[in-house]
Tab-separated table of C-alpha atoms in Angstrom:
chain	number	residue	atom	x	y	z
A	234	UNK	CA	-2.344	45.045	55.127
A	235	UNK	CA	-4.031	42.788	52.502
A	236	UNK	CA	-1.599	40.765	50.643
A	237	UNK	CA	-3.305	40.402	47.168
A	238	UNK	CA	-2.250	42.018	44.416
A	239	UNK	CA	-4.360	45.201	43.173
A	240	UNK	CA	-5.550	43.368	40.041
A	241	UNK	CA	-7.120	40.844	42.479
A	242	UNK	CA	-8.336	43.272	45.367
A	243	UNK	CA	-10.172	45.026	42.244
A	244	UNK	CA	-11.940	41.599	41.159
A	245	UNK	CA	-12.971	41.466	44.856
A	246	UNK	CA	-14.741	45.077	45.287
A	247	UNK	CA	-16.340	44.554	42.441
A	248	UNK	CA	-17.361	40.993	43.183
A	249	UNK	CA	-18.699	42.825	46.402
A	250	UNK	CA	-20.619	45.315	44.492
A	251	UNK	CA	-22.314	42.915	42.333
A	252	UNK	CA	-22.804	40.441	45.741
A	253	UNK	CA	-24.629	43.885	47.222
A	254	UNK	CA	-26.910	44.285	43.883
A	255	UNK	CA	-27.879	40.741	44.262
A	256	UNK	CA	-28.483	40.968	48.114
A	257	UNK	CA	-31.447	43.641	47.224
A	258	UNK	CA	-32.875	41.315	44.638
A	259	UNK	CA	-32.366	37.367	45.611
A	260	UNK	CA	-34.327	37.614	49.262
A	261	UNK	CA	-37.699	37.615	47.589
A	262	UNK	CA	-37.493	34.616	45.681
A	263	UNK	CA	-35.289	32.417	47.927
A	264	UNK	CA	-38.123	34.294	50.455
A	265	UNK	CA	-40.716	32.981	48.307
A	266	UNK	CA	-39.275	29.342	47.868
A	267	UNK	CA	-38.854	28.928	51.779
A	268	UNK	CA	-42.369	29.949	51.983
A	269	UNK	CA	-43.596	27.405	49.619
A	270	UNK	CA	-41.496	24.758	51.942
A	271	UNK	CA	-42.679	25.948	54.570
A	272	UNK	CA	-46.751	25.441	53.746
A	273	UNK	CA	-46.303	22.045	51.769
A	274	UNK	CA	-45.031	20.622	55.668
A	275	UNK	CA	-47.913	22.189	56.885
A	276	UNK	CA	-49.975	19.724	58.583
A	277	UNK	CA	-47.474	16.935	58.207
A	278	UNK	CA	-44.995	18.396	60.676
A	279	UNK	CA	-45.862	20.031	63.688
A	280	UNK	CA	-46.501	23.315	63.617
A	281	UNK	CA	-43.647	25.115	65.799
A	282	UNK	CA	-40.652	23.418	63.669
A	283	UNK	CA	-42.233	24.459	60.557
A	284	UNK	CA	-42.530	28.283	61.579
A	285	UNK	CA	-39.286	27.776	62.966
A	286	UNK	CA	-37.620	26.845	60.024
A	287	UNK	CA	-38.804	29.947	58.588
A	288	UNK	CA	-38.401	32.401	60.961
A	289	UNK	CA	-34.747	31.275	60.698
A	290	UNK	CA	-34.500	31.256	56.940
A	291	UNK	CA	-36.158	34.913	56.613
A	292	UNK	CA	-33.965	36.207	59.869
A	293	UNK	CA	-31.123	34.796	57.527
A	294	UNK	CA	-32.059	36.456	54.529
A	295	UNK	CA	-32.355	39.551	55.688
A	296	UNK	CA	-28.933	39.710	57.735
A	297	UNK	CA	-28.112	39.032	54.591
A	298	UNK	CA	-29.359	41.710	52.553
A	299	UNK	CA	-28.577	44.181	55.494
A	300	UNK	CA	-25.049	43.095	55.207
A	301	UNK	CA	-23.924	42.570	51.874
A	302	UNK	CA	-25.447	46.175	50.548
A	303	UNK	CA	-22.898	47.894	53.125
A	304	UNK	CA	-19.933	45.798	52.644
A	305	UNK	CA	-18.910	47.461	49.243
A	306	UNK	CA	-18.825	50.636	51.507
A	307	UNK	CA	-17.111	49.872	54.463
A	308	UNK	CA	-13.830	51.438	52.780
A	309	UNK	CA	-12.169	51.074	56.947
A	310	UNK	CA	-12.069	46.953	56.290
A	311	UNK	CA	-9.821	45.417	54.050
A	312	UNK	CA	-11.286	44.303	50.800
A	313	UNK	CA	-10.446	40.291	51.794
A	314	UNK	CA	-11.766	40.759	55.081
A	315	UNK	CA	-15.117	41.946	53.389
A	316	UNK	CA	-15.067	39.132	51.251
A	317	UNK	CA	-14.679	36.604	54.260
A	318	UNK	CA	-18.015	37.824	55.933
A	319	UNK	CA	-20.029	37.361	52.509
A	320	UNK	CA	-18.662	33.832	52.886
A	321	UNK	CA	-19.454	33.187	56.130
A	322	UNK	CA	-23.068	34.989	55.130
A	323	UNK	CA	-23.611	32.659	52.416
A	324	UNK	CA	-22.272	29.571	54.506
A	325	UNK	CA	-24.769	30.547	57.163
A	326	UNK	CA	-28.166	30.671	54.330
A	327	UNK	CA	-26.670	27.361	53.163
A	328	UNK	CA	-26.864	25.399	56.671
A	329	UNK	CA	-30.379	27.129	57.124
A	330	UNK	CA	-31.874	25.317	54.362
A	331	UNK	CA	-29.644	22.491	54.692
A	332	UNK	CA	-32.060	22.396	57.990
A	333	UNK	CA	-34.968	21.980	55.949
A	334	UNK	CA	-34.251	18.459	55.603
A	335	UNK	CA	-34.847	17.429	58.810
A	336	UNK	CA	-38.726	17.758	57.963
A	337	UNK	CA	-38.132	14.893	55.745
A	338	UNK	CA	-39.365	12.017	57.709
A	339	UNK	CA	-43.148	13.476	57.763
A	340	UNK	CA	-42.622	14.131	54.314
A	341	UNK	CA	-44.649	12.090	50.975
A	342	UNK	CA	-41.948	11.116	48.322
A	343	UNK	CA	-43.648	13.178	46.268
A	344	UNK	CA	-43.266	16.090	48.955
A	345	UNK	CA	-39.624	15.405	48.868
A	346	UNK	CA	-39.467	15.562	45.171
A	347	UNK	CA	-40.647	19.178	45.263
A	348	UNK	CA	-37.924	20.191	48.114
A	349	UNK	CA	-35.276	18.186	46.063
A	350	UNK	CA	-36.247	20.467	43.088
A	351	UNK	CA	-36.391	23.713	45.179
A	352	UNK	CA	-33.777	23.292	46.855
A	353	UNK	CA	-31.142	22.483	44.104
A	354	UNK	CA	-32.960	25.124	41.663
A	355	UNK	CA	-31.350	27.726	44.106
A	356	UNK	CA	-28.576	25.884	43.869
A	357	UNK	CA	-28.755	26.318	40.211
A	358	UNK	CA	-29.740	30.325	40.453
A	359	UNK	CA	-26.250	30.645	43.256
A	360	UNK	CA	-24.346	30.256	39.922
A	361	UNK	CA	-25.559	34.244	38.755
A	362	UNK	CA	-26.009	35.741	41.441
A	363	UNK	CA	-22.660	34.958	43.264
A	364	UNK	CA	-21.058	35.155	39.802
A	365	UNK	CA	-19.121	31.650	40.479
A	366	UNK	CA	-16.917	32.529	43.304
A	367	UNK	CA	-15.795	29.607	44.193
A	368	UNK	CA	-15.607	30.035	48.913
A	369	UNK	CA	-19.282	32.155	48.157
A	370	UNK	CA	-20.888	29.226	46.105
A	371	UNK	CA	-19.732	26.926	47.609
A	372	UNK	CA	-20.417	27.487	51.382
A	373	UNK	CA	-24.197	27.594	50.374
A	374	UNK	CA	-24.009	24.731	47.123
A	375	UNK	CA	-22.667	21.634	49.160
A	376	UNK	CA	-24.228	21.760	52.749
A	377	UNK	CA	-27.765	21.891	50.781
A	378	UNK	CA	-26.505	19.638	47.749
A	379	UNK	CA	-24.773	17.026	51.017
A	380	UNK	CA	-27.709	17.131	53.114
A	381	UNK	CA	-29.878	16.592	49.926
A	382	UNK	CA	-28.182	13.709	48.924
A	383	UNK	CA	-28.172	12.225	52.316
A	384	UNK	CA	-31.615	12.422	53.348
A	385	UNK	CA	-32.364	10.412	50.138
A	386	UNK	CA	-29.797	8.067	50.494
A	387	UNK	CA	-30.507	7.118	54.305
A	388	UNK	CA	-34.410	7.322	54.408
A	389	UNK	CA	-35.267	4.787	51.914
A	390	UNK	CA	-38.443	3.475	51.758
A	391	UNK	CA	-37.795	-0.406	51.733
A	392	UNK	CA	-41.415	-0.937	50.608
A	393	UNK	CA	-39.893	0.208	47.161
A	394	UNK	CA	-36.992	0.003	45.010
A	395	UNK	CA	-33.794	1.064	47.792
A	396	UNK	CA	-31.691	1.529	44.674
A	397	UNK	CA	-34.107	4.580	43.198
A	398	UNK	CA	-33.161	6.092	46.413
A	399	UNK	CA	-29.161	5.896	46.631
A	400	UNK	CA	-29.584	6.572	42.511
A	401	UNK	CA	-31.173	9.859	43.090
A	402	UNK	CA	-28.876	11.173	46.020
A	403	UNK	CA	-25.607	10.070	43.634
A	404	UNK	CA	-27.720	12.544	40.931
A	405	UNK	CA	-27.734	15.631	43.274
A	406	UNK	CA	-24.075	15.147	43.922
A	407	UNK	CA	-23.059	15.023	40.309
A	408	UNK	CA	-25.332	17.464	39.556
A	409	UNK	CA	-23.574	19.856	42.514
A	410	UNK	CA	-20.061	18.760	40.682
A	411	UNK	CA	-21.451	20.184	37.518
A	412	UNK	CA	-22.858	23.144	39.212
A	413	UNK	CA	-18.690	23.703	40.748
A	414	UNK	CA	-17.359	23.103	37.274
A	415	UNK	CA	-20.325	25.932	35.727
A	416	UNK	CA	-19.462	28.752	38.717
A	417	UNK	CA	-15.474	27.676	38.428
A	418	UNK	CA	-15.944	28.777	34.634
A	419	UNK	CA	-18.550	31.694	35.021
A	420	UNK	CA	-15.982	33.587	37.461
A	421	UNK	CA	-12.918	33.066	35.359
A	422	UNK	CA	-15.246	35.012	32.963
A	423	UNK	CA	-15.953	37.319	35.500
A	424	UNK	CA	-12.111	38.490	36.687
A	425	UNK	CA	-10.946	38.441	33.391
A	426	UNK	CA	-13.443	40.907	32.811
A	427	UNK	CA	-12.952	43.251	35.097
A	428	UNK	CA	-9.344	42.689	34.827
A	429	UNK	CA	-9.702	43.893	31.306
A	430	UNK	CA	-12.009	46.648	32.386
A	431	UNK	CA	-9.109	47.756	35.160
A	432	UNK	CA	-6.377	47.484	32.260
A	433	UNK	CA	-8.908	49.870	29.867
A	434	UNK	CA	-8.969	52.385	32.694
A	435	UNK	CA	-4.973	52.341	33.347
A	436	UNK	CA	-4.752	52.784	29.117
A	437	UNK	CA	-7.151	55.795	29.448
A	438	UNK	CA	-5.933	57.357	32.408
A	439	UNK	CA	-2.012	57.591	30.232
A	440	UNK	CA	-3.712	58.335	27.285
A	441	UNK	CA	-5.535	61.242	28.830
A	442	UNK	CA	-2.142	62.090	30.174
A	443	UNK	CA	-0.203	62.201	26.676
A	444	UNK	CA	-3.193	64.454	25.509
A	445	UNK	CA	-2.658	66.824	27.880
A	446	UNK	CA	1.073	66.695	27.752
A	447	UNK	CA	0.363	67.480	23.501
A	448	UNK	CA	-2.110	69.715	23.776
A	449	UNK	CA	0.276	71.553	26.714
A	450	UNK	CA	3.115	71.245	24.359
A	451	UNK	CA	0.936	72.526	21.263
A	452	UNK	CA	0.017	75.439	23.318
A	453	UNK	CA	3.299	76.325	24.758
A	454	UNK	CA	4.303	76.117	20.480
A	455	UNK	CA	1.307	78.133	19.586
A	456	UNK	CA	2.123	80.694	21.808
A	457	UNK	CA	6.009	81.063	20.803
A	458	UNK	CA	4.381	81.369	16.999
A	459	UNK	CA	2.991	83.998	17.967
A	460	UNK	CA	5.258	86.252	20.288
A	461	UNK	CA	8.261	85.323	18.102
A	462	UNK	CA	5.845	86.365	15.131
A	463	UNK	CA	4.149	89.320	16.652
A	464	UNK	CA	7.995	90.506	18.240
A	465	UNK	CA	9.543	90.037	14.527
A	466	UNK	CA	7.085	92.202	12.979
A	467	UNK	CA	8.058	96.031	14.122
A	468	UNK	CA	12.009	95.301	12.934
A	469	UNK	CA	10.439	93.527	9.764
A	470	UNK	CA	8.912	96.898	9.291
A	471	UNK	CA	11.235	98.730	9.647
A	472	UNK	CA	13.472	97.397	7.201
A	473	UNK	CA	10.741	97.250	4.645
A	474	UNK	CA	10.546	101.302	5.273
A	475	UNK	CA	14.803	101.605	4.954
A	476	UNK	CA	14.417	99.598	1.955
A	477	UNK	CA	11.742	101.457	0.121
A	478	UNK	CA	13.501	104.648	1.223
A	479	UNK	CA	16.459	103.730	-0.329
A	480	UNK	CA	14.645	102.557	-3.226
A	481	UNK	CA	13.684	106.514	-4.047
A	482	UNK	CA	17.070	107.766	-3.511
A	483	UNK	CA	19.539	108.158	-6.157
A	484	UNK	CA	22.171	105.024	-6.532
A	485	UNK	CA	24.825	103.545	-8.609
A	486	UNK	CA	23.343	100.624	-10.341
A	487	UNK	CA	25.250	97.828	-8.665
A	488	UNK	CA	23.854	99.357	-5.528
A	489	UNK	CA	20.165	100.117	-6.668
A	490	UNK	CA	20.798	95.836	-7.742
A	491	UNK	CA	21.325	95.585	-4.216
A	492	UNK	CA	18.582	97.413	-3.072
A	493	UNK	CA	16.362	95.580	-5.208
A	494	UNK	CA	17.051	91.809	-4.394
A	495	UNK	CA	17.215	92.965	-0.622
A	496	UNK	CA	13.518	94.543	-0.942
A	497	UNK	CA	12.495	90.681	-2.572
A	498	UNK	CA	14.064	89.460	0.309
A	499	UNK	CA	12.303	91.166	2.695
A	500	UNK	CA	8.820	90.964	0.954
A	501	UNK	CA	9.643	87.143	0.674
A	502	UNK	CA	10.578	87.293	4.782
A	503	UNK	CA	7.535	88.813	5.134
A	504	UNK	CA	5.028	86.499	3.601
A	505	UNK	CA	6.843	84.097	5.418
A	506	UNK	CA	6.368	85.719	8.886
A	507	UNK	CA	2.399	86.005	8.019
A	508	UNK	CA	2.370	82.414	7.092
A	509	UNK	CA	4.359	81.624	11.121
A	510	UNK	CA	1.786	83.959	12.012
A	511	UNK	CA	-1.104	82.104	10.757
A	512	UNK	CA	0.081	78.485	11.715
A	513	UNK	CA	-0.297	79.898	15.371
A	514	UNK	CA	-3.678	81.265	15.053
A	515	UNK	CA	-4.690	77.797	13.488
A	516	UNK	CA	-3.561	76.292	16.286
A	517	UNK	CA	-5.291	78.369	18.423
A	518	UNK	CA	-8.279	78.442	16.643
A	519	UNK	CA	-8.670	81.801	16.068
A	520	UNK	CA	-8.460	82.256	12.282
A	521	UNK	CA	-11.658	84.349	11.047
A	522	UNK	CA	-13.751	82.980	8.129
A	523	UNK	CA	-15.549	85.788	6.558
A	524	UNK	CA	-17.098	83.890	3.192
A	525	UNK	CA	-18.493	86.289	0.371
A	526	UNK	CA	-20.207	85.516	-3.138
A	527	UNK	CA	-17.925	86.430	-6.355
A	528	UNK	CA	-16.885	86.227	-9.706
A	529	UNK	CA	-14.255	84.222	-10.056
A	530	UNK	CA	-12.708	85.222	-13.437
A	531	UNK	CA	-11.827	88.596	-12.609
A	532	UNK	CA	-10.788	87.379	-8.977
A	533	UNK	CA	-8.270	85.085	-10.332
A	534	UNK	CA	-7.499	87.262	-13.189
A	535	UNK	CA	-5.940	90.276	-10.966
A	536	UNK	CA	-4.002	87.176	-9.149
A	537	UNK	CA	-2.516	85.943	-12.159
A	538	UNK	CA	-1.443	89.623	-13.272
A	539	UNK	CA	0.020	90.324	-10.180
A	540	UNK	CA	2.192	86.791	-10.433
A	541	UNK	CA	2.875	87.037	-14.453
A	542	UNK	CA	5.861	89.056	-13.933
A	543	UNK	CA	7.521	86.118	-11.895
A	544	UNK	CA	6.737	84.504	-14.602
A	545	UNK	CA	8.062	85.911	-17.363
A	546	UNK	CA	11.749	86.390	-15.342
A	547	UNK	CA	11.685	82.612	-15.481
A	548	UNK	CA	10.481	82.540	-19.316
A	549	UNK	CA	7.493	81.060	-18.503
A	550	UNK	CA	3.785	80.986	-19.722
A	551	UNK	CA	1.339	81.876	-17.122
A	552	UNK	CA	-2.563	80.853	-18.282
A	553	UNK	CA	-5.783	81.049	-17.016
A	554	UNK	CA	-8.968	79.463	-18.225
A	555	UNK	CA	-12.055	80.021	-15.563
A	556	UNK	CA	-15.511	80.377	-17.466
A	557	UNK	CA	-16.754	83.749	-17.101
A	558	UNK	CA	-19.825	82.666	-15.588
A	559	UNK	CA	-17.923	81.008	-12.889
A	560	UNK	CA	-18.917	82.081	-9.122
A	561	UNK	CA	-17.862	81.190	-5.636
A	562	UNK	CA	-18.750	81.850	-2.053
A	563	UNK	CA	-15.471	81.857	0.311
A	564	UNK	CA	-13.344	84.277	2.406
A	565	UNK	CA	-11.238	85.747	-0.381
A	566	UNK	CA	-8.476	86.586	1.750
A	567	UNK	CA	-7.597	83.033	2.740
A	568	UNK	CA	-8.073	81.548	-0.688
A	569	UNK	CA	-5.993	85.036	-2.017
A	570	UNK	CA	-3.423	83.443	0.086
A	571	UNK	CA	-3.740	79.663	-0.366
A	572	UNK	CA	-3.379	79.867	-4.427
A	573	UNK	CA	-0.893	82.403	-4.551
A	574	UNK	CA	0.985	80.113	-2.278
A	575	UNK	CA	0.615	77.685	-4.870
A	576	UNK	CA	0.881	79.220	-7.921
A	577	UNK	CA	4.413	81.246	-6.713
A	578	UNK	CA	5.401	77.637	-5.835
A	579	UNK	CA	4.530	76.642	-9.391
A	580	UNK	CA	6.349	79.383	-10.500
A	581	UNK	CA	9.315	78.988	-8.872
A	582	UNK	CA	9.551	75.118	-9.201
A	583	UNK	CA	8.728	75.016	-13.098
A	584	UNK	CA	12.435	74.799	-15.557
A	585	UNK	CA	10.558	75.828	-18.733
A	586	UNK	CA	6.701	75.300	-20.241
A	587	UNK	CA	3.820	76.936	-18.589
A	588	UNK	CA	1.839	76.920	-15.726
A	589	UNK	CA	-1.506	76.921	-15.697
A	590	UNK	CA	-4.403	78.054	-13.617
A	591	UNK	CA	-7.472	76.059	-14.605
């Protein structure tokens, strides 16, 4: 069992995916660089040494490519173990390129400079291809940079300025130290980006779970409203019929007043039941909309005329102001329900004066 935290394991797995992606691309420019090193030494270095080194370099590149692309899919292996394999492959690659320094005694100073530029350029490129991960990057950088610096320092030509070779070796080590610092910063940014992405994934999962629960609660509420309004509608209709039958019977004045108030209460309750059913339909998104084009003035006139007795009972003036040529395209049933509620509320909560529909 790995002792790494889940976040660190996620970072390591993302690193393996990056190494696998780069493992498909990196061998091509690196193999070209290795071929250039071999061709540059051809004619000066014994051929068998040049060919043997090139075959070793190509063999390591092929092994890295074959294994790196498979590391992310080796789920039967621990993540930290797979990362150690990537470190070993990088170290093997670094040792092979550091072995190229063995050809220095046969090379001219110009060829040595070109070789230094090539191998240190590979080290600089490794900052990006390894995401700056220290163990993988340093296992390639350290053998290459140290062997290159030592090659300059230990093969100084006494006929020229010996301090120049020592200076070049020191500059190579300083450049390697700068690359190590850049790699450290690169890996920190990489790890933070992976952790932020993991936090976003966890937050999205929590939001999806909360959304699912909210939708389930909304569906339960919708089913309850639909069931309640449907079940209560039948006894409401029965009470309305009984109230209408009572209002047609000859009753004493006080009893007739009670029946009239009961019928008004039943009408109000029926209206509230209709509104409750409308809410359930709106939640379920099953409210049909039947648009029509019709003249607005006569339609509003009928609506205002129906509500005028309620205004007159409160000694309010109910006024309509609508041009005769005005037309509208909408669902008259739904618009009637909206405006009827608005005007009814205006009458209900206006103490004196008038209610104007303009």
